[in-house]
mmCIF file of C-alpha atoms in Angstrom:
data_model
loop_
_atom_site.group_PDB
_atom_site.id
_atom_site.type_symbol
_atom_site.label_atom_id
_atom_site.label_comp_id
_atom_site.label_asym_id
_atom_site.label_seq_id
_atom_site.Cartn_x
_atom_site.Cartn_y
_atom_site.Cartn_z
ATOM 1 C CA MET C 1 -38.096 -117.340 90.965
ATOM 2 C CA ALA C 2 -36.447 -119.993 93.010
ATOM 3 C CA ASP C 3 -32.744 -120.444 92.577
ATOM 4 C CA ASN C 4 -32.037 -124.071 91.800
ATOM 5 C CA SER C 5 -28.420 -123.640 90.816
ATOM 6 C CA GLY C 6 -27.274 -124.640 94.280
ATOM 7 C CA LEU C 7 -28.683 -128.124 94.117
ATOM 8 C CA PRO C 8 -26.316 -130.891 95.249
ATOM 9 C CA GLY C 9 -24.336 -132.275 92.339
ATOM 10 C CA ALA C 10 -25.194 -129.318 90.066
ATOM 11 C CA PRO C 11 -21.554 -128.572 89.065
ATOM 12 C CA LEU C 12 -21.041 -132.218 88.098
ATOM 13 C CA GLY C 13 -24.352 -132.212 86.206
ATOM 14 C CA ILE C 14 -23.344 -129.094 84.268
ATOM 15 C CA THR C 15 -19.978 -130.649 83.378
ATOM 16 C CA ILE C 16 -21.686 -133.816 82.134
ATOM 17 C CA ALA C 17 -24.187 -131.717 80.166
ATOM 18 C CA VAL C 18 -21.399 -129.818 78.386
ATOM 19 C CA ILE C 19 -19.617 -133.035 77.424
ATOM 20 C CA SER C 20 -22.898 -134.634 76.316
ATOM 21 C CA SER C 21 -23.715 -131.612 74.150
ATOM 22 C CA PHE C 22 -20.494 -132.006 72.186
ATOM 23 C CA ILE C 23 -21.050 -135.752 71.867
ATOM 24 C CA ASN C 24 -24.628 -135.206 70.686
ATOM 25 C CA GLY C 25 -23.399 -132.577 68.234
ATOM 26 C CA SER C 26 -21.268 -135.188 66.480
ATOM 27 C CA THR C 27 -24.067 -137.774 66.360
ATOM 28 C CA PHE C 28 -26.031 -136.435 63.381
ATOM 29 C CA VAL C 29 -22.885 -135.669 61.390
ATOM 30 C CA LEU C 30 -21.405 -139.152 61.811
ATOM 31 C CA GLN C 31 -24.715 -140.854 61.051
ATOM 32 C CA LYS C 32 -25.184 -138.692 57.946
ATOM 33 C CA LYS C 33 -21.645 -139.523 56.794
ATOM 34 C CA GLY C 34 -22.320 -143.237 57.316
ATOM 35 C CA ILE C 35 -25.551 -143.010 55.304
ATOM 36 C CA LEU C 36 -23.746 -141.298 52.414
ATOM 37 C CA ARG C 37 -20.898 -143.844 52.506
ATOM 38 C CA SER C 38 -23.273 -146.805 52.467
ATOM 39 C CA ARG C 39 -25.289 -145.220 49.644
ATOM 40 C CA ASP C 40 -22.130 -144.990 47.504
ATOM 41 C CA LYS C 41 -21.261 -148.605 48.302
ATOM 42 C CA GLY C 42 -24.814 -149.804 47.651
ATOM 43 C CA CYS C 43 -25.202 -151.428 51.057
ATOM 44 C CA SER C 44 -27.193 -150.807 54.229
ATOM 45 C CA TYR C 45 -25.938 -148.048 56.528
ATOM 46 C CA LEU C 46 -26.600 -150.372 59.485
ATOM 47 C CA THR C 47 -23.283 -152.096 58.690
ATOM 48 C CA ASP C 48 -21.259 -148.909 58.210
ATOM 49 C CA VAL C 49 -18.584 -148.262 60.845
ATOM 50 C CA VAL C 50 -19.007 -144.478 60.774
ATOM 51 C CA TRP C 51 -22.789 -144.740 61.183
ATOM 52 C CA CYS C 52 -22.313 -147.164 64.085
ATOM 53 C CA SER C 53 -19.898 -144.733 65.740
ATOM 54 C CA GLY C 54 -22.550 -142.004 65.421
ATOM 55 C CA THR C 55 -25.100 -144.324 67.006
ATOM 56 C CA LEU C 56 -22.689 -145.061 69.846
ATOM 57 C CA CYS C 57 -22.269 -141.314 70.370
ATOM 58 C CA MET C 58 -26.046 -140.981 70.542
ATOM 59 C CA ILE C 59 -26.264 -143.666 73.236
ATOM 60 C CA ILE C 60 -23.457 -142.084 75.261
ATOM 61 C CA GLY C 61 -25.041 -138.651 74.848
ATOM 62 C CA GLN C 62 -28.442 -139.903 76.029
ATOM 63 C CA VAL C 63 -26.877 -141.521 79.092
ATOM 64 C CA GLY C 64 -25.062 -138.272 79.805
ATOM 65 C CA ASN C 65 -28.281 -136.286 79.455
ATOM 66 C CA PHE C 66 -30.051 -138.655 81.847
ATOM 67 C CA LEU C 67 -27.341 -138.147 84.474
ATOM 68 C CA ALA C 68 -27.227 -134.381 83.919
ATOM 69 C CA TYR C 69 -30.996 -133.911 84.257
ATOM 70 C CA ASN C 70 -30.926 -135.759 87.566
ATOM 71 C CA LEU C 71 -27.905 -133.896 88.949
ATOM 72 C CA ALA C 72 -28.732 -130.333 87.862
ATOM 73 C CA PRO C 73 -31.927 -128.403 87.096
ATOM 74 C CA ALA C 74 -33.233 -128.636 83.529
ATOM 75 C CA VAL C 75 -33.198 -124.846 83.227
ATOM 76 C CA ILE C 76 -29.387 -125.024 83.342
ATOM 77 C CA VAL C 77 -28.849 -128.271 81.447
ATOM 78 C CA THR C 78 -31.145 -127.735 78.463
ATOM 79 C CA PRO C 79 -29.609 -124.485 77.105
ATOM 80 C CA LEU C 80 -26.260 -126.249 76.882
ATOM 81 C CA GLY C 81 -27.709 -128.229 73.972
ATOM 82 C CA ALA C 82 -26.975 -125.131 71.879
ATOM 83 C CA LEU C 83 -23.293 -126.048 72.130
ATOM 84 C CA GLY C 84 -24.079 -129.276 70.290
ATOM 85 C CA VAL C 85 -25.820 -127.376 67.479
ATOM 86 C CA LEU C 86 -22.843 -125.093 66.918
ATOM 87 C CA PHE C 87 -20.330 -127.945 67.223
ATOM 88 C CA GLY C 88 -22.392 -130.026 64.783
ATOM 89 C CA ALA C 89 -22.414 -127.185 62.253
ATOM 90 C CA VAL C 90 -18.616 -126.871 62.415
ATOM 91 C CA LEU C 91 -18.148 -130.631 62.189
ATOM 92 C CA ALA C 92 -20.569 -130.914 59.255
ATOM 93 C CA SER C 93 -18.671 -128.257 57.303
ATOM 94 C CA TRP C 94 -15.480 -130.267 57.821
ATOM 95 C CA ILE C 95 -16.701 -133.854 57.357
ATOM 96 C CA LEU C 96 -19.765 -133.456 55.130
ATOM 97 C CA GLU C 97 -18.724 -130.225 53.371
ATOM 98 C CA GLU C 98 -22.165 -128.784 54.104
ATOM 99 C CA ARG C 99 -22.040 -125.029 53.794
ATOM 100 C CA LEU C 100 -24.567 -122.738 55.441
ATOM 101 C CA ASN C 101 -24.992 -119.448 53.616
ATOM 102 C CA VAL C 102 -25.248 -116.110 55.386
ATOM 103 C CA LEU C 103 -28.939 -116.565 56.219
ATOM 104 C CA GLY C 104 -28.362 -120.098 57.489
ATOM 105 C CA LYS C 105 -25.549 -119.052 59.829
ATOM 106 C CA LEU C 106 -27.548 -116.103 61.107
ATOM 107 C CA GLY C 107 -30.610 -118.300 61.611
ATOM 108 C CA CYS C 108 -28.587 -120.873 63.552
ATOM 109 C CA ILE C 109 -27.224 -118.212 65.917
ATOM 110 C CA ILE C 110 -30.650 -116.605 66.385
ATOM 111 C CA CYS C 111 -32.238 -119.996 67.124
ATOM 112 C CA CYS C 112 -29.703 -120.754 69.826
ATOM 113 C CA CYS C 113 -29.950 -117.280 71.394
ATOM 114 C CA GLY C 114 -33.746 -117.321 71.367
ATOM 115 C CA SER C 115 -33.845 -120.789 72.898
ATOM 116 C CA VAL C 116 -31.470 -119.812 75.687
ATOM 117 C CA VAL C 117 -33.612 -116.760 76.524
ATOM 118 C CA LEU C 118 -36.731 -118.921 76.445
ATOM 119 C CA ILE C 119 -35.280 -121.491 78.831
ATOM 120 C CA ILE C 120 -33.659 -119.022 81.239
ATOM 121 C CA HIS C 121 -37.010 -117.350 81.855
ATOM 122 C CA ALA C 122 -39.053 -120.557 81.799
ATOM 123 C CA PRO C 123 -40.678 -121.754 85.059
ATOM 124 C CA LYS C 124 -38.313 -123.750 87.208
ATOM 125 C CA ALA C 125 -38.846 -127.420 88.085
ATOM 126 C CA VAL C 126 -40.327 -127.863 91.546
ATOM 127 C CA ALA C 127 -41.009 -131.609 91.836
ATOM 128 C CA THR C 128 -38.723 -133.156 94.446
ATOM 129 C CA SER C 129 -40.451 -136.381 95.422
ATOM 130 C CA ARG C 130 -42.182 -139.404 93.956
ATOM 131 C CA ARG C 131 -45.517 -138.288 95.426
ATOM 132 C CA GLU C 132 -45.400 -134.953 93.593
ATOM 133 C CA LEU C 133 -44.510 -136.780 90.392
ATOM 134 C CA GLU C 134 -47.491 -139.121 90.785
ATOM 135 C CA ASP C 135 -49.806 -136.169 91.394
ATOM 136 C CA GLY C 136 -48.530 -134.508 88.224
ATOM 137 C CA LEU C 137 -48.954 -137.637 86.111
ATOM 138 C CA SER C 138 -52.586 -138.019 87.229
ATOM 139 C CA ASP C 139 -53.462 -134.360 86.650
ATOM 140 C CA PRO C 140 -56.274 -134.056 84.016
ATOM 141 C CA VAL C 141 -54.492 -131.217 82.200
ATOM 142 C CA PHE C 142 -51.292 -133.223 81.770
ATOM 143 C CA VAL C 143 -53.200 -136.361 80.807
ATOM 144 C CA THR C 144 -55.129 -134.406 78.170
ATOM 145 C CA TYR C 145 -51.883 -132.967 76.802
ATOM 146 C CA ILE C 146 -50.261 -136.392 76.575
ATOM 147 C CA LEU C 147 -53.306 -137.818 74.780
ATOM 148 C CA LEU C 148 -53.179 -134.962 72.269
ATOM 149 C CA VAL C 149 -49.458 -135.559 71.731
ATOM 150 C CA VAL C 150 -50.030 -139.287 71.163
ATOM 151 C CA LEU C 151 -52.871 -138.555 68.718
ATOM 152 C CA THR C 152 -50.703 -136.059 66.840
ATOM 153 C CA LEU C 153 -47.797 -138.504 66.715
ATOM 154 C CA VAL C 154 -49.999 -141.285 65.340
ATOM 155 C CA THR C 155 -51.338 -138.924 62.661
ATOM 156 C CA LEU C 156 -47.849 -137.781 61.685
ATOM 157 C CA ILE C 157 -46.313 -141.259 61.658
ATOM 158 C CA VAL C 158 -49.143 -143.143 59.947
ATOM 159 C CA TRP C 159 -50.444 -140.599 57.425
ATOM 160 C CA VAL C 160 -48.297 -137.475 57.100
ATOM 161 C CA ALA C 161 -44.763 -138.931 57.160
ATOM 162 C CA PRO C 162 -45.268 -141.450 54.309
ATOM 163 C CA ALA C 163 -46.709 -138.736 52.070
ATOM 164 C CA HIS C 164 -44.653 -135.655 52.942
ATOM 165 C CA GLY C 165 -41.751 -136.769 55.145
ATOM 166 C CA THR C 166 -39.140 -136.819 52.386
ATOM 167 C CA SER C 167 -40.109 -133.404 51.032
ATOM 168 C CA ASN C 168 -40.795 -131.408 54.208
ATOM 169 C CA ILE C 169 -38.203 -131.444 56.987
ATOM 170 C CA MET C 170 -40.737 -130.246 59.571
ATOM 171 C CA VAL C 171 -42.577 -133.595 59.484
ATOM 172 C CA TYR C 172 -39.671 -135.589 60.900
ATOM 173 C CA VAL C 173 -38.679 -132.688 63.161
ATOM 174 C CA ALA C 174 -42.208 -132.543 64.607
ATOM 175 C CA ILE C 175 -42.236 -136.269 65.325
ATOM 176 C CA CYS C 176 -38.857 -136.262 67.073
ATOM 177 C CA SER C 177 -39.634 -133.066 68.990
ATOM 178 C CA LEU C 178 -43.038 -134.173 70.269
ATOM 179 C CA LEU C 179 -41.371 -137.290 71.636
ATOM 180 C CA GLY C 180 -39.412 -134.941 73.882
ATOM 181 C CA SER C 181 -42.621 -134.706 75.927
ATOM 182 C CA PHE C 182 -41.822 -138.277 77.009
ATOM 183 C CA THR C 183 -38.016 -138.510 77.055
ATOM 184 C CA VAL C 184 -37.026 -135.719 79.453
ATOM 185 C CA PRO C 185 -39.964 -136.043 81.917
ATOM 186 C CA SER C 186 -39.394 -139.815 81.955
ATOM 187 C CA SER C 187 -35.688 -139.313 82.638
ATOM 188 C CA LYS C 188 -36.368 -136.937 85.517
ATOM 189 C CA GLY C 189 -39.146 -139.214 86.788
ATOM 190 C CA LEU C 190 -36.862 -142.239 86.837
ATOM 191 C CA GLY C 191 -34.409 -140.245 88.909
ATOM 192 C CA LEU C 192 -37.155 -139.514 91.457
ATOM 193 C CA VAL C 193 -38.537 -143.064 91.596
ATOM 194 C CA ALA C 194 -35.286 -145.056 91.442
ATOM 195 C CA PRO C 195 -34.274 -144.398 95.098
ATOM 196 C CA ASP C 196 -37.596 -145.882 96.291
ATOM 197 C CA VAL C 197 -37.223 -148.924 94.023
ATOM 198 C CA PHE C 198 -33.550 -149.738 94.613
ATOM 199 C CA GLY C 199 -33.102 -148.201 98.055
ATOM 200 C CA GLU C 200 -33.307 -149.927 101.402
ATOM 201 C CA GLY C 201 -36.675 -151.343 102.319
ATOM 202 C CA GLN C 202 -39.327 -153.087 100.292
ATOM 203 C CA SER C 203 -40.941 -151.027 97.532
ATOM 204 C CA ASN C 204 -44.647 -151.410 96.846
ATOM 205 C CA VAL C 205 -46.190 -152.637 93.602
ATOM 206 C CA GLY C 206 -47.299 -149.146 92.569
ATOM 207 C CA THR C 207 -43.780 -147.749 92.788
ATOM 208 C CA VAL C 208 -42.339 -150.597 90.722
ATOM 209 C CA ALA C 209 -45.124 -150.207 88.149
ATOM 210 C CA LEU C 210 -44.427 -146.469 87.901
ATOM 211 C CA PHE C 211 -40.706 -147.136 87.444
ATOM 212 C CA LEU C 212 -41.322 -149.695 84.692
ATOM 213 C CA GLY C 213 -43.855 -147.416 83.006
ATOM 214 C CA LEU C 214 -41.421 -144.503 82.916
ATOM 215 C CA LEU C 215 -38.627 -146.787 81.714
ATOM 216 C CA GLY C 216 -40.858 -148.153 78.946
ATOM 217 C CA ALA C 217 -41.936 -144.646 77.861
ATOM 218 C CA LEU C 218 -38.304 -143.540 77.760
ATOM 219 C CA ALA C 219 -37.161 -146.575 75.761
ATOM 220 C CA VAL C 220 -39.995 -146.392 73.202
ATOM 221 C CA SER C 221 -39.636 -142.640 72.673
ATOM 222 C CA ILE C 222 -35.867 -142.899 72.173
ATOM 223 C CA LEU C 223 -36.220 -145.771 69.688
ATOM 224 C CA ILE C 224 -38.830 -143.906 67.621
ATOM 225 C CA GLN C 225 -36.697 -140.761 67.698
ATOM 226 C CA PHE C 226 -33.689 -142.805 66.586
ATOM 227 C CA PHE C 227 -35.609 -144.194 63.602
ATOM 228 C CA PHE C 228 -36.968 -140.863 62.361
ATOM 229 C CA ILE C 229 -33.727 -138.979 62.952
ATOM 230 C CA ASN C 230 -32.023 -141.338 60.513
ATOM 231 C CA LYS C 231 -34.944 -140.982 58.085
ATOM 232 C CA ALA C 232 -34.452 -137.212 58.214
ATOM 233 C CA LEU C 233 -30.688 -137.449 57.724
ATOM 234 C CA GLU C 234 -31.246 -139.505 54.569
ATOM 235 C CA CYS C 235 -33.144 -136.599 52.998
ATOM 236 C CA PHE C 236 -31.971 -133.347 54.544
ATOM 237 C CA SER C 237 -28.862 -131.436 55.613
ATOM 238 C CA SER C 238 -27.641 -132.346 59.083
ATOM 239 C CA ASN C 239 -26.957 -128.644 59.778
ATOM 240 C CA ILE C 240 -30.540 -127.599 59.064
ATOM 241 C CA PHE C 241 -32.101 -130.591 60.818
ATOM 242 C CA GLU C 242 -30.034 -130.286 63.990
ATOM 243 C CA ALA C 243 -30.689 -126.556 64.419
ATOM 244 C CA ILE C 244 -34.463 -126.769 63.904
ATOM 245 C CA TYR C 245 -34.693 -129.967 65.954
ATOM 246 C CA TYR C 246 -32.906 -128.374 68.898
ATOM 247 C CA VAL C 247 -35.311 -125.436 68.957
ATOM 248 C CA THR C 248 -38.538 -127.437 68.629
ATOM 249 C CA PHE C 249 -37.409 -130.211 70.978
ATOM 250 C CA THR C 250 -36.473 -127.668 73.629
ATOM 251 C CA SER C 251 -39.841 -125.929 73.316
ATOM 252 C CA THR C 252 -41.833 -129.149 73.791
ATOM 253 C CA VAL C 253 -39.685 -130.152 76.759
ATOM 254 C CA ILE C 254 -40.338 -126.805 78.459
ATOM 255 C CA PHE C 255 -44.073 -127.048 77.872
ATOM 256 C CA ALA C 256 -44.385 -130.674 79.005
ATOM 257 C CA SER C 257 -42.276 -130.072 82.128
ATOM 258 C CA ALA C 258 -44.327 -126.976 82.984
ATOM 259 C CA LEU C 259 -47.548 -128.992 82.847
ATOM 260 C CA LEU C 260 -46.199 -132.001 84.709
ATOM 261 C CA PHE C 261 -44.482 -130.158 87.533
ATOM 262 C CA LYS C 262 -46.887 -127.143 87.647
ATOM 263 C CA GLU C 263 -43.962 -124.814 86.944
ATOM 264 C CA TRP C 264 -46.206 -122.123 85.432
ATOM 265 C CA THR C 265 -47.505 -121.225 88.919
ATOM 266 C CA GLY C 266 -44.230 -119.464 89.693
ATOM 267 C CA LEU C 267 -44.031 -117.519 86.408
ATOM 268 C CA THR C 268 -43.748 -113.739 86.828
ATOM 269 C CA ALA C 269 -44.916 -111.073 84.362
ATOM 270 C CA THR C 270 -41.300 -110.286 83.463
ATOM 271 C CA ASP C 271 -40.537 -113.923 82.737
ATOM 272 C CA GLY C 272 -43.726 -114.240 80.699
ATOM 273 C CA LEU C 273 -42.761 -111.275 78.503
ATOM 274 C CA ALA C 274 -39.197 -112.590 78.153
ATOM 275 C CA MET C 275 -40.511 -116.015 77.092
ATOM 276 C CA LEU C 276 -42.722 -114.369 74.463
ATOM 277 C CA CYS C 277 -39.739 -112.449 73.104
ATOM 278 C CA GLY C 278 -37.620 -115.596 73.126
ATOM 279 C CA LEU C 279 -40.287 -117.556 71.267
ATOM 280 C CA THR C 280 -40.554 -114.800 68.639
ATOM 281 C CA THR C 281 -36.777 -114.839 68.221
ATOM 282 C CA VAL C 282 -36.823 -118.604 67.789
ATOM 283 C CA CYS C 283 -39.528 -118.349 65.108
ATOM 284 C CA VAL C 284 -37.481 -115.771 63.196
ATOM 285 C CA GLY C 285 -34.424 -118.022 63.375
ATOM 286 C CA VAL C 286 -36.363 -121.027 62.079
ATOM 287 C CA ILE C 287 -37.745 -118.957 59.192
ATOM 288 C CA LEU C 288 -34.234 -117.844 58.242
ATOM 289 C CA LEU C 289 -33.024 -121.445 58.347
ATOM 290 C CA ARG C 290 -35.853 -122.515 56.066
ATOM 291 C CA ILE C 291 -35.218 -119.644 53.643
ATOM 292 C CA SER C 292 -31.501 -120.448 53.557
ATOM 293 C CA GLN C 293 -32.276 -123.797 51.917
ATOM 294 C CA GLU C 294 -33.511 -121.988 48.810
ATOM 295 C CA ALA C 295 -31.622 -118.684 48.869
ATOM 296 C CA MET C 296 -28.119 -118.485 47.447
ATOM 297 C CA ILE C 297 -26.454 -115.598 49.254
ATOM 298 C CA THR C 298 -22.680 -115.268 49.426
ATOM 299 C CA TRP C 299 -20.254 -112.390 49.756
ATOM 300 C CA LYS C 300 -18.297 -113.759 46.807
ATOM 301 C CA GLU C 301 -21.199 -113.219 44.409
ATOM 302 C CA LYS C 302 -21.454 -109.592 45.451
ATOM 303 C CA ARG C 303 -17.750 -108.981 44.842
ATOM 304 C CA GLU C 304 -17.963 -110.592 41.410
ATOM 305 C CA ARG C 305 -20.931 -108.430 40.460
ATOM 306 C CA LYS C 306 -19.071 -105.279 41.476
ATOM 307 C CA LYS C 307 -16.147 -106.288 39.278
ATOM 308 C CA THR C 308 -18.398 -106.830 36.247
ATOM 309 C CA ASP C 309 -20.066 -103.447 36.801
#
């Protein structure tokens, strides 16, 4: 595998990614707190100061992610999102008093570990120019994948979400995660196209159209994610949502980037086996997180039972 860690600006990109992870980790908690406050007051959460501060954190975090993905390889930046999950869990227990039981805590840790293994052994990004990006966007395999994602999103948003969104957390998670197929590739694509658009010399119409198309895809995907994230926070625990969302979002980003930049061509047998193990670990973690919503497991209960015996 190629070593991309020596790319120019990588240390700065990693630093920005770490800071953005902590900022993103506070986003869901602050928005959830604002929703609960506005619900008690009987007003819209759009006017709540705490919710607005969470939204501001989301904007800052997205800007930070955009800079990080264009300064350092995604294989280094993306795993750092696990820091946001853990920070969000700690912050939620303090601000929202949301307690994860033993299974929930174990599931959260397993999800993060499995995701890191999955990303470390994932194919590395190889696109370095606008021409390679254009070739990837016109590839029939990638086009077919994007069409399937759009069809799935339309089905989820129009039919599934109204019927099952408030009762099944995976509906909103699936919508927000599938949109990752647009957000991260668009961010990296803008970084590749921007020098040709804003650099010296006159850019052609095709380059400008590509830049605007990527910008539009990024803006629309972020806005839809923003809407459904808040819908999810109205109904579900921020701890559970953030952990599952991180895992599924990361998985779709890896898959979409692999198709767009043909990263799978450099995948070795060892990396393939490691990715399979990482995916299995992630699935186990998600199952534990789901079970933790229903199971009531605490060490205190066990001690009390021993005393009664």
